[in-house]
PDB file of C-alpha atoms in Angstrom:
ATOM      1  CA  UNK A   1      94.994 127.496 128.672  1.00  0.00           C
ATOM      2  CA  UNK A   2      95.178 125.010 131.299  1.00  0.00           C
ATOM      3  CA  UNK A   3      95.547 121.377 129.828  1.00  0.00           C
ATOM      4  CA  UNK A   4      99.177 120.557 129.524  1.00  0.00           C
ATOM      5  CA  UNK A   5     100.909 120.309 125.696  1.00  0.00           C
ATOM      6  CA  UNK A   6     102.152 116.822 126.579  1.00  0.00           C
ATOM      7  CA  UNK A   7      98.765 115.459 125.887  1.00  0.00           C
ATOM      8  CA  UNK A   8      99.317 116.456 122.552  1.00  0.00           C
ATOM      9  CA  UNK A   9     102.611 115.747 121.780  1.00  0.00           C
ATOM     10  CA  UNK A  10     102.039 112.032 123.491  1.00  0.00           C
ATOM     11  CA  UNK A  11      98.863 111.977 121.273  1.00  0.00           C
ATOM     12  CA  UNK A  12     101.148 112.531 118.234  1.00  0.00           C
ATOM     13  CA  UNK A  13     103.609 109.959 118.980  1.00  0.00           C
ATOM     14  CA  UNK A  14     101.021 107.316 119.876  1.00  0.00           C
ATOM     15  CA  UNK A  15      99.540 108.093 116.739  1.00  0.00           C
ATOM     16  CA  UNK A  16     102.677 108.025 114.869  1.00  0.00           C
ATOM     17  CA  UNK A  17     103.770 104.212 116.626  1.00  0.00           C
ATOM     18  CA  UNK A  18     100.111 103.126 115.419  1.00  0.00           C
ATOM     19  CA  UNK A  19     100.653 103.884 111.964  1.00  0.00           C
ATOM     20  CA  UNK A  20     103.962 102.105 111.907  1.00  0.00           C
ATOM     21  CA  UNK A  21     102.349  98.772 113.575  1.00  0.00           C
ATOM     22  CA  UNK A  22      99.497  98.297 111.139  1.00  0.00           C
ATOM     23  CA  UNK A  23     100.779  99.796 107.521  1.00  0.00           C
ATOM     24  CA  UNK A  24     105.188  99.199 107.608  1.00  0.00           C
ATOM     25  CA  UNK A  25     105.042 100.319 103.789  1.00  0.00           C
ATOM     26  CA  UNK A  26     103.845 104.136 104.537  1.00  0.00           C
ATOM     27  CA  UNK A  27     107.442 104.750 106.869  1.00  0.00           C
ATOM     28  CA  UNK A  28     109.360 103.244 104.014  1.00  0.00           C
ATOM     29  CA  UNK A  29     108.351 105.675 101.469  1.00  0.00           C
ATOM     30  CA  UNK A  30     108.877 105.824  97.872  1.00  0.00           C
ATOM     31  CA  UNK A  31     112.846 104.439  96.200  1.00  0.00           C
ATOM     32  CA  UNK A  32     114.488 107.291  96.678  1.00  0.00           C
ATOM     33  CA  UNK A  33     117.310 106.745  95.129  1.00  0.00           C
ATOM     34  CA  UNK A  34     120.261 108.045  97.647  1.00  0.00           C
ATOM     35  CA  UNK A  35     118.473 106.574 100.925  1.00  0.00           C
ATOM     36  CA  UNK A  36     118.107 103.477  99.147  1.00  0.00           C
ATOM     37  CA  UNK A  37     122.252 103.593  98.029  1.00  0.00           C
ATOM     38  CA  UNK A  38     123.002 103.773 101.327  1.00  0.00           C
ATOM     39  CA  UNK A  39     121.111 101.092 102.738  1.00  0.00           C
ATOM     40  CA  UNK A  40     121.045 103.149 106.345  1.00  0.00           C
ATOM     41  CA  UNK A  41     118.848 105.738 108.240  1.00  0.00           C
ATOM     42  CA  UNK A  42     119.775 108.798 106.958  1.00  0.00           C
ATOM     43  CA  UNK A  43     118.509 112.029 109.085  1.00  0.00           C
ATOM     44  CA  UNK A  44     117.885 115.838 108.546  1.00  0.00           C
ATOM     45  CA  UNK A  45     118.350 117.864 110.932  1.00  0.00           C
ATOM     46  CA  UNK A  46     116.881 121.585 110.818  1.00  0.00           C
ATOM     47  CA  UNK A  47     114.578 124.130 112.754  1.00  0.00           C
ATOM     48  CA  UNK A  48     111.551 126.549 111.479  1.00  0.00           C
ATOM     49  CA  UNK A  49     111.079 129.835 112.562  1.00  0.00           C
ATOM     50  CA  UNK A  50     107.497 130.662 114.025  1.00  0.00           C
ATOM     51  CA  UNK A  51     107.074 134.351 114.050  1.00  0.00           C
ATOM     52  CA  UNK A  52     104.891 135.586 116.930  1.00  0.00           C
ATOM     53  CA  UNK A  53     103.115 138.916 118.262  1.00  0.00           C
ATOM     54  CA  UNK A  54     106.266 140.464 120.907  1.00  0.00           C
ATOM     55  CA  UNK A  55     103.916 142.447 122.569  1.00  0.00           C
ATOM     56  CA  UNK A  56     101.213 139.492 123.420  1.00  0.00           C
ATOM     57  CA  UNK A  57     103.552 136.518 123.917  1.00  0.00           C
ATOM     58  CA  UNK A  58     106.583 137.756 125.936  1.00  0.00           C
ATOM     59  CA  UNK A  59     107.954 133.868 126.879  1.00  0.00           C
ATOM     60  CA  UNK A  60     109.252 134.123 123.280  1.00  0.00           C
ATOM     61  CA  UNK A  61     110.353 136.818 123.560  1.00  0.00           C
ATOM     62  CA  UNK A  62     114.299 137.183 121.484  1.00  0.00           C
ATOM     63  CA  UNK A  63     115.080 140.571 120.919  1.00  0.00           C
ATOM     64  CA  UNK A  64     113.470 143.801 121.765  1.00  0.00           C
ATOM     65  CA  UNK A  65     110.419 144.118 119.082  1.00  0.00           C
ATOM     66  CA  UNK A  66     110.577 140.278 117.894  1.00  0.00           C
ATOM     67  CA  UNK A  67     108.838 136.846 119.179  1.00  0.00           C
ATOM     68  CA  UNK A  68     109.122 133.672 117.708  1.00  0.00           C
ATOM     69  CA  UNK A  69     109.213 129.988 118.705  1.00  0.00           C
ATOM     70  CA  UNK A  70     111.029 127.514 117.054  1.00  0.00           C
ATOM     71  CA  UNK A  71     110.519 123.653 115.682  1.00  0.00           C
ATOM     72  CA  UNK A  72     113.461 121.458 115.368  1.00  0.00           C
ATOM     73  CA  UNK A  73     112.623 118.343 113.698  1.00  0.00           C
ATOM     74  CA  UNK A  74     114.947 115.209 113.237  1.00  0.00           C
ATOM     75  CA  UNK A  75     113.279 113.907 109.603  1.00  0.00           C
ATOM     76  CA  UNK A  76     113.857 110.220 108.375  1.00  0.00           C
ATOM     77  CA  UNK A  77     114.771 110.614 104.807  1.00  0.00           C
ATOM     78  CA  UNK A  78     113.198 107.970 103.436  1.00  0.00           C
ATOM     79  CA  UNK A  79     109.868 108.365 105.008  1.00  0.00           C
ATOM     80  CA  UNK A  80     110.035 112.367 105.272  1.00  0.00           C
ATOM     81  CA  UNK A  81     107.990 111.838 108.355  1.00  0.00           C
ATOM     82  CA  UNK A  82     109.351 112.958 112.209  1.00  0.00           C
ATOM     83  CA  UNK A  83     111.632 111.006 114.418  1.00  0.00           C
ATOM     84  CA  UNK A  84     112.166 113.559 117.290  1.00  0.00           C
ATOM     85  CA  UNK A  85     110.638 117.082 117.676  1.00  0.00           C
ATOM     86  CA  UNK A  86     111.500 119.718 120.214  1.00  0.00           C
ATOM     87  CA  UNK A  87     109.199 122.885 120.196  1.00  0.00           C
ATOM     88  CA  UNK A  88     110.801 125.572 122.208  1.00  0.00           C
ATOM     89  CA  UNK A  89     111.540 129.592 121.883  1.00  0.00           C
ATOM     90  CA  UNK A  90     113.828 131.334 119.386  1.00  0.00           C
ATOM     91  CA  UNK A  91     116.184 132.551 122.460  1.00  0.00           C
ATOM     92  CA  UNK A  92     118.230 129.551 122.440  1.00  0.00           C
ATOM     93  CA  UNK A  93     120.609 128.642 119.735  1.00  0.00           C
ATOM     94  CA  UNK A  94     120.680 125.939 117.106  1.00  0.00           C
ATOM     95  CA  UNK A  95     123.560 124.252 118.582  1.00  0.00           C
ATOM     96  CA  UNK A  96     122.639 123.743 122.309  1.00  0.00           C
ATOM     97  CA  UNK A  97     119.642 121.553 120.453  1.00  0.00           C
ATOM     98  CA  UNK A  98     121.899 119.390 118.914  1.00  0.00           C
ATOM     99  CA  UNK A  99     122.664 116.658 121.174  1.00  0.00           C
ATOM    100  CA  UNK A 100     118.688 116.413 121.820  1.00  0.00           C
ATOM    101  CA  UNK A 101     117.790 115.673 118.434  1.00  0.00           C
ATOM    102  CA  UNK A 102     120.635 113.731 117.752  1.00  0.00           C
ATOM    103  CA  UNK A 103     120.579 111.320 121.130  1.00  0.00           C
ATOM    104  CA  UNK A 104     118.865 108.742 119.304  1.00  0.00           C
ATOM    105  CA  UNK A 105     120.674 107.992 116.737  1.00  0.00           C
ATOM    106  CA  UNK A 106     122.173 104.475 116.050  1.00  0.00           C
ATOM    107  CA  UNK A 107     125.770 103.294 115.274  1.00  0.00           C
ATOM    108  CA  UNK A 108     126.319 103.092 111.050  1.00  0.00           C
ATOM    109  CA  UNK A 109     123.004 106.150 111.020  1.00  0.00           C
ATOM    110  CA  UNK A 110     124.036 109.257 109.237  1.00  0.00           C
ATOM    111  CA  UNK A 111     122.728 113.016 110.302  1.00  0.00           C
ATOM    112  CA  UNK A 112     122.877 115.660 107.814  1.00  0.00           C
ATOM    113  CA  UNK A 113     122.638 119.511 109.281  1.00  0.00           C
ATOM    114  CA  UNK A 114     123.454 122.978 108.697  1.00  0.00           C
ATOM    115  CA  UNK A 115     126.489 124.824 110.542  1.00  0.00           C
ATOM    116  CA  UNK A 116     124.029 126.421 112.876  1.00  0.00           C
ATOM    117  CA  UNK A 117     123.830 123.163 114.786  1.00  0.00           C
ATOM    118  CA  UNK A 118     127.672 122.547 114.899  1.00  0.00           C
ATOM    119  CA  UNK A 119     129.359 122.175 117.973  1.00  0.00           C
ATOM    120  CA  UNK A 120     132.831 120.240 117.822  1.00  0.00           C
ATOM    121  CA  UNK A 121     132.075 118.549 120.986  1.00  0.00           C
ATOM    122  CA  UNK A 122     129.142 117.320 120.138  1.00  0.00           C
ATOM    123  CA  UNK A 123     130.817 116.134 116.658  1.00  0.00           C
ATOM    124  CA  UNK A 124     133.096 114.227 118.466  1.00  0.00           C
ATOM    125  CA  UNK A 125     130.490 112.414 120.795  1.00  0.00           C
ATOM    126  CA  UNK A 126     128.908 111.196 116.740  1.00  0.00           C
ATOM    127  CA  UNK A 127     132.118 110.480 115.689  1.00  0.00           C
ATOM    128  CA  UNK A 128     132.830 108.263 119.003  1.00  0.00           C
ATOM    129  CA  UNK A 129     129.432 106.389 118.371  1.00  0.00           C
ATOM    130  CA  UNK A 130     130.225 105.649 114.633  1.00  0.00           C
ATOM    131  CA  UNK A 131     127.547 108.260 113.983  1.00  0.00           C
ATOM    132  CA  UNK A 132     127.662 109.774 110.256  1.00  0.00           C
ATOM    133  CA  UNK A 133     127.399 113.247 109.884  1.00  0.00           C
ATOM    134  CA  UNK A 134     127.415 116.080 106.982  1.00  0.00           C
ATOM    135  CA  UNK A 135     127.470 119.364 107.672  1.00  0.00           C
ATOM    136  CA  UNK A 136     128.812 122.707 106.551  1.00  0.00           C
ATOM    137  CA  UNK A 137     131.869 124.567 107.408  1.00  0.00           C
ATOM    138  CA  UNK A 138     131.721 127.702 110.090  1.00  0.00           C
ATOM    139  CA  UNK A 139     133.232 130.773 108.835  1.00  0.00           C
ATOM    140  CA  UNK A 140     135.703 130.917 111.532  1.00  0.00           C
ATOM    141  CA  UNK A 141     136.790 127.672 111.531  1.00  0.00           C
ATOM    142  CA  UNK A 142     140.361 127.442 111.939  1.00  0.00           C
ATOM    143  CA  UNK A 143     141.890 124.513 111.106  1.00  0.00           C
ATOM    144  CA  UNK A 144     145.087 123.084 109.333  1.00  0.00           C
ATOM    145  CA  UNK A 145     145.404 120.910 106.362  1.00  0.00           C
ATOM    146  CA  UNK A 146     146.746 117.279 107.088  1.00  0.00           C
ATOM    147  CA  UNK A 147     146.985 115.582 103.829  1.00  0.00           C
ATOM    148  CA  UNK A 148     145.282 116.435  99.990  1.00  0.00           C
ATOM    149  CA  UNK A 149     143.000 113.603  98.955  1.00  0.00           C
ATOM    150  CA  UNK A 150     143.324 112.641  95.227  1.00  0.00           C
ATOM    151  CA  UNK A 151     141.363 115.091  92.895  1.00  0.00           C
ATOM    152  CA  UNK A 152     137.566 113.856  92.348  1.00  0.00           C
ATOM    153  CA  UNK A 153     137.088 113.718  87.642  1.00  0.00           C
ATOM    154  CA  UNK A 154     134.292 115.409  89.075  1.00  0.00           C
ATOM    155  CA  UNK A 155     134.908 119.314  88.176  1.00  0.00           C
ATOM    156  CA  UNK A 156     132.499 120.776  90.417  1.00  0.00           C
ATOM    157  CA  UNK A 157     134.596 119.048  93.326  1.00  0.00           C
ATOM    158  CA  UNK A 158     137.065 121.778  93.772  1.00  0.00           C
ATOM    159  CA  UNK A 159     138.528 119.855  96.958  1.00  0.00           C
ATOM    160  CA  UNK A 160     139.291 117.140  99.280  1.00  0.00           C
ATOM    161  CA  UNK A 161     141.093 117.573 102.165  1.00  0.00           C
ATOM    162  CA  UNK A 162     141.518 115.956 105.778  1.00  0.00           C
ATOM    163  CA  UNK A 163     142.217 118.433 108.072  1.00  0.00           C
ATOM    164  CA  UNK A 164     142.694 119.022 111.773  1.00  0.00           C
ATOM    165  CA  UNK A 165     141.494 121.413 113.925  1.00  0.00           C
ATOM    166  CA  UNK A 166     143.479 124.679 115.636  1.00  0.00           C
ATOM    167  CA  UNK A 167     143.101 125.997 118.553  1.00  0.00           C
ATOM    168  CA  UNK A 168     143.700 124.280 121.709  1.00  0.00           C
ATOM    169  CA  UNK A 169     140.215 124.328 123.411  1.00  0.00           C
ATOM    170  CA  UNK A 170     139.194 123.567 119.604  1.00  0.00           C
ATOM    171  CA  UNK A 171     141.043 120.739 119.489  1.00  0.00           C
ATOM    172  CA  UNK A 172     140.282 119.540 122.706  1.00  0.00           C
ATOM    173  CA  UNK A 173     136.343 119.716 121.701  1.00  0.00           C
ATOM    174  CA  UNK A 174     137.271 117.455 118.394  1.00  0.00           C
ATOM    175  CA  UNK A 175     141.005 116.074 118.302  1.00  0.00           C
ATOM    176  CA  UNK A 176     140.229 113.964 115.477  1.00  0.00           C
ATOM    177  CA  UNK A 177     140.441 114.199 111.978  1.00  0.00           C
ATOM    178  CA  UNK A 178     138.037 116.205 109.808  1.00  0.00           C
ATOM    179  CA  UNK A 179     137.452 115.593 105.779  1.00  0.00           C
ATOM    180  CA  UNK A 180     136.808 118.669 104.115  1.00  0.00           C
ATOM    181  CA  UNK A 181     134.977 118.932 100.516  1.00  0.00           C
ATOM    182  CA  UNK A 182     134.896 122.008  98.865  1.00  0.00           C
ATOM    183  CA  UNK A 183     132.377 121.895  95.495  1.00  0.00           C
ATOM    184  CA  UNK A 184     130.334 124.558  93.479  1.00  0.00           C
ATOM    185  CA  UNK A 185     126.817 123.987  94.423  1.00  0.00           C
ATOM    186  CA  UNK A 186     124.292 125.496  92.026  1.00  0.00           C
ATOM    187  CA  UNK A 187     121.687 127.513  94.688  1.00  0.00           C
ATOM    188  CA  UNK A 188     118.965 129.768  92.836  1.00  0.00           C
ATOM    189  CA  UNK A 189     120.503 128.829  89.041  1.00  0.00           C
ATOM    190  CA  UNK A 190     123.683 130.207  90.440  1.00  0.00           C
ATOM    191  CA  UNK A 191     126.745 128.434  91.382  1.00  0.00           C
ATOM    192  CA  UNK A 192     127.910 129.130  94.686  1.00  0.00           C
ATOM    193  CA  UNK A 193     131.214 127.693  96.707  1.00  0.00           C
ATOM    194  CA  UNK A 194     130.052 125.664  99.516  1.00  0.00           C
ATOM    195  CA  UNK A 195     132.791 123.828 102.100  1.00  0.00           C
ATOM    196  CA  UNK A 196     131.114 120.383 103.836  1.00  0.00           C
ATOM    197  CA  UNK A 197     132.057 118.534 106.974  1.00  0.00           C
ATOM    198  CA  UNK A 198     132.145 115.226 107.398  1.00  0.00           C
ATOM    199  CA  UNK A 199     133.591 112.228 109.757  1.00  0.00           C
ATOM    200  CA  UNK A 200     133.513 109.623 106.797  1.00  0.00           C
ATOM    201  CA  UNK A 201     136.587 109.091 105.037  1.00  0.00           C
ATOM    202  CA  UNK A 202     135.585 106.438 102.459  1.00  0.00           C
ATOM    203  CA  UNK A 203     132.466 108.266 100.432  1.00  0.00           C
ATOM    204  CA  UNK A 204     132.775 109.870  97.146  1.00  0.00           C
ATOM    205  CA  UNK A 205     133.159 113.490  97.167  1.00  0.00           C
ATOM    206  CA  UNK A 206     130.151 113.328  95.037  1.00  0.00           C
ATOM    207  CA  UNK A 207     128.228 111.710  97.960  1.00  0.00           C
ATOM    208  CA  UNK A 208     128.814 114.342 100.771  1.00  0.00           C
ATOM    209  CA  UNK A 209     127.234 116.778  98.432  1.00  0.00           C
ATOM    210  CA  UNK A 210     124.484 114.437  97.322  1.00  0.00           C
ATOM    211  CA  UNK A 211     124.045 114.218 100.927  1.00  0.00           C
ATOM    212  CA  UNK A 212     123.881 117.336 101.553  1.00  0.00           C
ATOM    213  CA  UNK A 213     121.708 118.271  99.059  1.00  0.00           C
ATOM    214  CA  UNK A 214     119.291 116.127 100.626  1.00  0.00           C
ATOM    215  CA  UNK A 215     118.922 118.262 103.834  1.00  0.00           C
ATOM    216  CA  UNK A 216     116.883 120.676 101.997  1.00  0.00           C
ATOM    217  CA  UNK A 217     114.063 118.211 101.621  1.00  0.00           C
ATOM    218  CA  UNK A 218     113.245 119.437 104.951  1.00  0.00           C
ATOM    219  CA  UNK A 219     112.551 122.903 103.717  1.00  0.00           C
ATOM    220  CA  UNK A 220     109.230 120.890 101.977  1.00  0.00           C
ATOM    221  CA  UNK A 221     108.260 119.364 105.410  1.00  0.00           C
ATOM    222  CA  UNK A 222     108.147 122.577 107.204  1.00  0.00           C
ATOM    223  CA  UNK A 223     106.617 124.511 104.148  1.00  0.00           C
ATOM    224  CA  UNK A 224     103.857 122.103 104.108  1.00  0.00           C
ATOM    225  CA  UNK A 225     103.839 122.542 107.874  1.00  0.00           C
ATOM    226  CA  UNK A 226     103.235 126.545 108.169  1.00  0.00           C
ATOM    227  CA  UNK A 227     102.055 127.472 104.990  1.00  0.00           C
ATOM    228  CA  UNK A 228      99.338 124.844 104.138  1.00  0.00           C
ATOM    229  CA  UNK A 229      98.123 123.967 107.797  1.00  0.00           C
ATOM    230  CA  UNK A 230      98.137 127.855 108.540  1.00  0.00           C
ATOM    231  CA  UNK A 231     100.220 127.495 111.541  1.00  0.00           C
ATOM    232  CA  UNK A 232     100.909 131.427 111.189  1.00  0.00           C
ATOM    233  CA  UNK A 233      97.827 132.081 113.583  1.00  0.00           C
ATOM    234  CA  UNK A 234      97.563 131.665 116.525  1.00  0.00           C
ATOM    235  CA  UNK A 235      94.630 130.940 118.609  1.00  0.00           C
ATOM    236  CA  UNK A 236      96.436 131.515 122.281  1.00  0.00           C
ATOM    237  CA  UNK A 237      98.914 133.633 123.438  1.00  0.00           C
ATOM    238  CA  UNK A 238     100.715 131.077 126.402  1.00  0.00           C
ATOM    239  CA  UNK A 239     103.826 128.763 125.334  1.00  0.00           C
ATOM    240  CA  UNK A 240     101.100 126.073 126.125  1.00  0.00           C
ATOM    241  CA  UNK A 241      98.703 127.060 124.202  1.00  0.00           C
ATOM    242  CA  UNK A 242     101.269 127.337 120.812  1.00  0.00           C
ATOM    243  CA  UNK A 243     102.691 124.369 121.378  1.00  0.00           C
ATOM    244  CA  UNK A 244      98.932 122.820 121.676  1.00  0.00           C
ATOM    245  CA  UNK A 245      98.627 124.284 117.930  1.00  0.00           C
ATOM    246  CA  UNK A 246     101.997 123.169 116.785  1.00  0.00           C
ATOM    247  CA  UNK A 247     102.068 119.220 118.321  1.00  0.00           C
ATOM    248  CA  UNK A 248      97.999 119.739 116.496  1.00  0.00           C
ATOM    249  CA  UNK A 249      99.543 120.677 113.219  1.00  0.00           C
ATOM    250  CA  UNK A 250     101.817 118.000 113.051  1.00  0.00           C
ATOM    251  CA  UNK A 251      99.437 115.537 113.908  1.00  0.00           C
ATOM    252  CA  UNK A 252      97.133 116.670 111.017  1.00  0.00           C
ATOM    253  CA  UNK A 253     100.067 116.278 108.699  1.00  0.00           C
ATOM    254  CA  UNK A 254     100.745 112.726 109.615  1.00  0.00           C
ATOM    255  CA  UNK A 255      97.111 111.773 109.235  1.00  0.00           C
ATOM    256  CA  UNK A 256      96.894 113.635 105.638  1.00  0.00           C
ATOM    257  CA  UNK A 257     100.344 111.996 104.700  1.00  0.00           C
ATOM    258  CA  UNK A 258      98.808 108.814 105.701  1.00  0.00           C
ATOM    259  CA  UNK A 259      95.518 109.394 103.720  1.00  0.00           C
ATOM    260  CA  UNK A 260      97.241 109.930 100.681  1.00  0.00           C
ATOM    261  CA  UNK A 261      99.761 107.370 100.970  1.00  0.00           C
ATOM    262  CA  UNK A 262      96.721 104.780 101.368  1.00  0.00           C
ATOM    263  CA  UNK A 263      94.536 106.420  98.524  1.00  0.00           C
ATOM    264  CA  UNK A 264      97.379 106.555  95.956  1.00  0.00           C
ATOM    265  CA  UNK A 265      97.137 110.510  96.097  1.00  0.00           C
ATOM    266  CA  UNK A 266      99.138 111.448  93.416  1.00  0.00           C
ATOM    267  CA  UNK A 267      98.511 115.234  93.392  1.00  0.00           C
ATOM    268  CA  UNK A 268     100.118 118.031  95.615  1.00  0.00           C
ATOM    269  CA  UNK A 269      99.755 117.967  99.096  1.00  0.00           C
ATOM    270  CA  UNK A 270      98.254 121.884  99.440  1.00  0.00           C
ATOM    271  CA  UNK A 271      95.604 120.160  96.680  1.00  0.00           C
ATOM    272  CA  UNK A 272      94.797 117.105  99.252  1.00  0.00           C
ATOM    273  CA  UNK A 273      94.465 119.835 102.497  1.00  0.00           C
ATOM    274  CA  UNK A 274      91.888 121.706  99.844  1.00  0.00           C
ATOM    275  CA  UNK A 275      90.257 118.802  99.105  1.00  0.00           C
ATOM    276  CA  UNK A 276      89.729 117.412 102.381  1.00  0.00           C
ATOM    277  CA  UNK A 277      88.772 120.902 103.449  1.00  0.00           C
ATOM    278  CA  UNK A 278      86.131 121.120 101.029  1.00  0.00           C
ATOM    279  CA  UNK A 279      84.761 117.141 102.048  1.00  0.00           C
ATOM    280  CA  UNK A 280      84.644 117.845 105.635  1.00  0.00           C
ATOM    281  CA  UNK A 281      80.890 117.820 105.988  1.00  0.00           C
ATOM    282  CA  UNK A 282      80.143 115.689 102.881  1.00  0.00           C
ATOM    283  CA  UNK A 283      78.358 112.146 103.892  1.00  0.00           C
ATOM    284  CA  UNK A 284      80.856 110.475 102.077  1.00  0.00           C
ATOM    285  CA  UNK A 285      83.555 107.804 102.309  1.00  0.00           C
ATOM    286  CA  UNK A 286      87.187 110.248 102.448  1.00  0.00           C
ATOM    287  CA  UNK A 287      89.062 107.130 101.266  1.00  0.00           C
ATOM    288  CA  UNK A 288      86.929 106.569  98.286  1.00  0.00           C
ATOM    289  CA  UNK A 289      86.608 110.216  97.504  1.00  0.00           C
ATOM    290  CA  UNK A 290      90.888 110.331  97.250  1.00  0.00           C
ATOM    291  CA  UNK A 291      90.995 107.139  95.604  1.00  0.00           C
ATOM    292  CA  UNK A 292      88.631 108.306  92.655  1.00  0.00           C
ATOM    293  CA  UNK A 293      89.487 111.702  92.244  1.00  0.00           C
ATOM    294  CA  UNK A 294      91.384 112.711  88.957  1.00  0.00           C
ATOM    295  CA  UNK A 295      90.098 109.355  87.202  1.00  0.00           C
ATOM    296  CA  UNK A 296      87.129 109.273  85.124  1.00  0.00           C
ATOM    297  CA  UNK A 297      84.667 108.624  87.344  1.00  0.00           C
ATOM    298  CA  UNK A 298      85.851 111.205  89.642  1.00  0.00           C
ATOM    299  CA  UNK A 299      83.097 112.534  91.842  1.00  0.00           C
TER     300      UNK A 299
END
């Protein structure tokens, strides 16, 4: 109740530096194959929902029988591991996040992120540091076509456009030029019309929906995070105390992304919490235990 958060989420980060000083390899992750094309940082950008009790914990308050608190995570695609977390209530929107998460991000770095955390200014301010960035169009976007780029042999590329924005405070926000791809997307073995965003002029069409696509590798991150680490109770009812269990939670995921990386785990990662939750009070060697289980002389 009383110790402050920080201590954890300076724990985590400490941790996190640690890791990267004695074992490079685990924060370059496996080939993937569109991080590697590139050959830059590529970040996803996204927030998870934490539902809590309205009636015990009214900080988080957000509407008039609902709590929640919310994680927004900056994820490095190639590693899938954290590069900036912000652990906050569900009042505030996406958006007002955005330049947070994105503050640290280099010249030539791409951010991928959903039109929730869109905000033309904010565009701009990437676009004026040679930031990347792929989002989604808003359904009120108003905005003018400037010229019809040629048609992708791609059918599923319906088009490519660079278009300007209308509106005069719009425009003020982001007076640049906007590329606009418009593709089917197949979401749920259903093809679905999706409209991206993006300041890069030279990709492929292909590659801004590649890109894209990528973003949902976060859903796996925070799945892992809530579902598998059971960060759905709570053991306090103070924003302290849930952001104690949330900074803890993430901690234990770096730690068990670690172990597995450095064992070889090749089996799920809800298997390896199960496992390791079932060797907790075994007199046994945890990295020996990972390495040999599923081989022959498996214990």
């Amino acid at each position: 109740k009383e110790r402050a958060c920080a201590m954890a989420e300076r724990l985590f980060w400490a941790i996190l530096d640690h890791l990267r000083s004695i074992s490079p390899g685990f924060f370059q992750g496996g080939r993937k194959k569109l991080a590697w094309r590139f050959r830059r940082a590529i970040n996803v950008v996204d927030a998870t929902t934490i539902q809590l009790i309205a009636s015990c914990m009214g900080w988080a308050k957000h509407r008039r029988r609902k709590a929640a608190a919310k994680c927004h995570v900056r994820l490095d695609l190639q590693s899938l591991l954290p590069r900036f977390v912000i652990v906050g209530t569900a009042k505030e929107h996406d958006s007002v996040r955005a330049k947070e998460l994105c503050a640290g991000l280099r010249s030539g770095e791409i951010a991928l992120f959903d039109k929730a955390y869109v905000d033309y200014e904010h565009l701009w301010a990437l676009n004026e540091r040679v930031v990347f960035f792929v989002t989604r169009e808003k359904d009120n976007m108003a905005c003018r076509v400037k010229k019809r780029l040629a048609r992708s042999v791609d059918p599923r590329i319906l088009k490519d456009e660079l278009v300007v924005l209308k509106g005069h405070y719009t425009r003020q926000k982001y007076p640049g030029v906007l590329r606009r791809v418009t593709a089917l997307v197949e979401v749920d073995g259903k093809d679905r019309v999706m409209v991206f965003l993006t300041n890069n002029l030279e990709w492929s069409a292909r590659s801004v929906c590649d890109l894209y696509r990528c973003r949902w590798s976060i859903e796996v991150f925070f799945k892992e995070l809530k579902q598998t680490l059971q960060l759905v109770d709570f053991f306090g009812q103070s924003a302290n105390a849930v952001k104690w269990q949330v900074w803890t939670a993430l901690l234990v995921h770096l730690l068990l992304r670690f172990q597995a990386w450095q064992s070889g785990w090749s089996h799920s990662f809800t298997r390896l919490c199960t496992f390791v939750r079932a060797a907790l009070w075994l007199d046994r060697d945890l990295y020996t235990l990972l390495k040999r289980c599923g081989t022959a002389d498996g214990a």
